[in-house]
Steps between C-alpha positions, in 0.01 A plus 500: 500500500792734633752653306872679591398809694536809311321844479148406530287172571149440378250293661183298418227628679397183693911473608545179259755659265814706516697677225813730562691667266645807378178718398582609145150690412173590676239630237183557743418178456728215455818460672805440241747274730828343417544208690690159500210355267576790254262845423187426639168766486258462786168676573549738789139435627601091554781580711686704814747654468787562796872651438706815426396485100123527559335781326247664636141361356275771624750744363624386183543739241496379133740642242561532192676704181368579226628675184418607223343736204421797640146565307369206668703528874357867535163478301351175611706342792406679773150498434524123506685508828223713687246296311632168637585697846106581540400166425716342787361774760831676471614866342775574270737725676653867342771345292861588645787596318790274448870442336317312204169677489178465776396265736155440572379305799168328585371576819290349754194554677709552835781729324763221429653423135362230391716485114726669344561611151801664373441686148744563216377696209719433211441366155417137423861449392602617859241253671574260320926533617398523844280196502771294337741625715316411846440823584122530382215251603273594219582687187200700337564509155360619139654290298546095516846383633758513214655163414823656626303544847363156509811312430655743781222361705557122400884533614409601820268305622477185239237282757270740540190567268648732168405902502200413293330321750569739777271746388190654492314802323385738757305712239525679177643808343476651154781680335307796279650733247364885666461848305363828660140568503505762214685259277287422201651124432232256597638183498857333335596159397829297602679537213496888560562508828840292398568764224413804751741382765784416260498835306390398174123690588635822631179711445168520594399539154603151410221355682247771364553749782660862531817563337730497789763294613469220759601484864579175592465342885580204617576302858907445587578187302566264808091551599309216429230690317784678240641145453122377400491765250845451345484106487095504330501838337866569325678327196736202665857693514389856505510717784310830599831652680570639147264696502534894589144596567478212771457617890498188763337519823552296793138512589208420301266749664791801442507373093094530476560852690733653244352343243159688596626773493615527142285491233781380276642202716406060510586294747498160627419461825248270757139505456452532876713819506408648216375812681391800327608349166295347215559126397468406135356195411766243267332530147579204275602489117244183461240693665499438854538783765504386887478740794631414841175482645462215796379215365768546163774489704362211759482253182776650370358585197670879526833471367681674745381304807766484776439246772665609860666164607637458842794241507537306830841410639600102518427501896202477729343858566361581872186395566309805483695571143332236426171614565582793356526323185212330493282800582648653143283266366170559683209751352605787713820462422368536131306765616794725608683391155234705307507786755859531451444585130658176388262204400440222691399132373149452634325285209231735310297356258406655112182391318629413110210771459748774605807400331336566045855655474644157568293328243533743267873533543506073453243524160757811361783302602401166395728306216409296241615202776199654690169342370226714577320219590753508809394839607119381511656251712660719726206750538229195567770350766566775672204757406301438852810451707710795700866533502645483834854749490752199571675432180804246500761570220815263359812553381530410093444131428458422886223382746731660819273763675709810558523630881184731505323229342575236788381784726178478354441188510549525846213744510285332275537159694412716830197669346363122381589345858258827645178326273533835329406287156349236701174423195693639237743379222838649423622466173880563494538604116863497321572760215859508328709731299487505103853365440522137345189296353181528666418179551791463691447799747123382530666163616781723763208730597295186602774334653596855722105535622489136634894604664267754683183363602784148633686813702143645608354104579848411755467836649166499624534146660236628755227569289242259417561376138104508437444817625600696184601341139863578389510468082756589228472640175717668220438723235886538376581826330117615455521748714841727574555741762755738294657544239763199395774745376678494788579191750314667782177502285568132395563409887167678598329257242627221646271457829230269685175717583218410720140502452230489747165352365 
């Protein structure tokens, strides 16, 4: 089979076929060759290759561009990179400066490049551009894409899969509000953070500290993080720019710095470069209070939980890109996650023995839709069972997992393929928020945990289905997460847990 000599030719190992064409990619791996039968991908190890567009196989350096916010390019990135380097018997070279930021290479055993990563540190808004544009292969980002983004996306490239489907959540961050050491405020709720950063709590004594005026910090509004705040945290309409007290930063560490430093200052910054600052725990009118501890922000449960999502462009990556991204989802990779200060997504398990504050938060809460004969239910259900830290949330009056929820199902399904429930029973357990009749949400809550344990069941389709028991349950609003006065509280409500028994 011979086609109209061109730049390179391909040929079966045993001689029997012949393809030439113009070669249009080489990844490491597969050949990308336009031909007179059209774009066809081969495997490089079925075939020979002979001509002027060969690429060198032994020498083939992998590229790629990446872009993005610059908390998560600088603070965790790199450490991935070497991580990922190691395991492949490789180092990660000294970065070297560039036009658009640093370029870090993977080397070889023998001295040769093996990959190459070019790194722009920028905002999620900026990573975002550049991966719509063509001129990023992965975007790391703090926020999901914006609707504006994704129908940017569909334009572009209308057959491939949508911007929701092209990514994948590499680990976690938490956005914290920070005061200095000597500051006597131990914890704050939303609503004052809101009224702090808009000017209508100017003092300290307002939230029963000194009687001094407030200095307010913040990230530059086009970081991820800073857009996080302003879209959960602030009043729809109202801006912080108003506001005279107000210094931005265009790094997170620099804002915890200067914020450290005076006694009189808050901040919102990242929990992983929070520094010399303190973090307040989010104190609740109903009576919750949540600190970004790990396991809070793994299930989401913290209310300022900040997934870092890295978008993939609508085209095949190199081969060792690849890899790359499949390591990000191994247990070292995890490993270097946590020793990066962010948190990672390993599942951890709870005992309902640890978490009284829970119950006693659902009996407090409880309305008269509640029966208490519910909560007896609840406790005898789930009273010998641990909660494993992958939560899966909805939007309002949907059974659609949201895109950190789709990466844990991912993990979960991995975890249950490993026989690491293999004897056990997992009980995936649907809560909702308070708004509408209860009988209702106790029907949507049901309906969501079966949604899950469906996702979980086609996702693991190489486990063993009687190795482990996979069972639903719902308990509707008995038992919130936060307070329902705002829609981030009611959102946090609305969630699938899982229980190990």
């Amino acid at each position: 089979m011979t086609a109209i000599a061109q730049d390179v030719q391909l040929r079966s190992l045993d001689g029997s076929v012949t393809l030439e064409g113009n070669l249009m990619a080489f990844d490491g791996a597969y050949y990308r060759l336009d031909s007179i039968y059209g774009p066809l991908t081969i495997a490089a190890e079925g075939v020979q290759c002979a001509g002027p567009g060969c690429p060198d196989l032994e020498r083939f350096v992998a590229e790629a561009r990446i872009a993005g916010e610059a908390t998560v390019v600088e603070g965790l990135l790199p450490a991935l990179l070497a991580g990922f380097a190691e395991s492949r018997g490789m180092v990660l070279a000294t970065p070297e400066i560039t036009d658009n930021g640093l370029s870090y290479a993977l080397i070889r055993a023998d001295g040769s490049p093996a990959a190459r990563f070019d790194i722009a540190a920028g905002t999620s808004d900026t990573g975002m551009l550049a991966l719509l544009n063509g001129e990023a292969d992965l975007a790391i980002s703090l926020r999901e894409a914006s609707e504006a983004e994704r129908r940017a996306d569909r334009a572009a490239a209308p057959d491939d899969p949508a911007l929701i489907r092209r990514v994948r959540v590499i680990g976690l961050e938490a956005l914290v509000p920070v005061v200095a050491a000597q500051n006597p405020i131990n914890a704050i709720s939303l609503p004052q953070l809101a009224q702090v950063f808009t000017g209508e709590i100017d003092n300290w004594q307002a939230l029963g500290g000194p009687d001094a005026p407030i200095a307010l910090h913040l990230l530059d509004a086009d970081l991820g993080l800073a857009q996080v705040f302003e879209t959960r945290i602030l009043p729809p309409g109202i801006s912080t720019l108003g506001t005279e007290a107000l210094t931005r930063h265009a790094s997170a560490r620099d804002l915890a710095s200067a914020v450290a430093r005076d006694a009189y200052a808050i901040g919102i910054t990242a929990q992983s470069a929070r520094g010399p600052a303190q973090s307040l725990p989010l104190a609740g009118s109903c009576g919750f209070s949540q600190a970004a501890d790990a396991n809070a922000v793994k299930a989401e449960d913290y209310p300022l939980t900040a997934p870092v999502y890295l978008y993939l462009a609508p085209r095949r990556l190199p081969q060792l890109v690849r890899d790359f991204l499949i390591w990000t989802e191994s247990e070292a990779a995890e490993r270097t996650v946590a020793a990066a200060g962010f948190v990672n997504q390993s599942l951890t398990r709870t005992p309902m023995a640890l978490q009284g504050s829970r119950i006693a938060n659902a009996i407090t809460a409880a309305g008269d839709e509640v029966p208490l004969a519910e909560l007896q239910r609840l406790v005898a259900t789930l009273g010998q069972a641990e909660r494993l830290s992958s939560t899966f949330r909805f939007d309002d009056g949907s059974i659609d997992l949201d895109a950190q929820s789709r990466a844990s199902v991912a993990r979960l399904a991995a975890a249950i393929e490993r026989g690491a429930f293999d004897g056990r029973r997992l009980v995936f357990v649907g809560f909702s928020d308070g708004e509408g009749q209860a009988e209702l949400n106790l029907r949507l809550s049901l309906r969501r945990a079966e949604t899950v344990r469906n996702a979980i069941q086609a996702a693991a389709e190489a486990a063993e289905p009687d190795r482990v028991t996979l069972d639903i349950d719902a308990f509707g609003e008995a038992m919130p997460m936060a307070c329902e006065d705002s829609d981030w509280g009611r959102a946090v409500n609305r969630r699938v847990e899982v229980w190990l028994e």
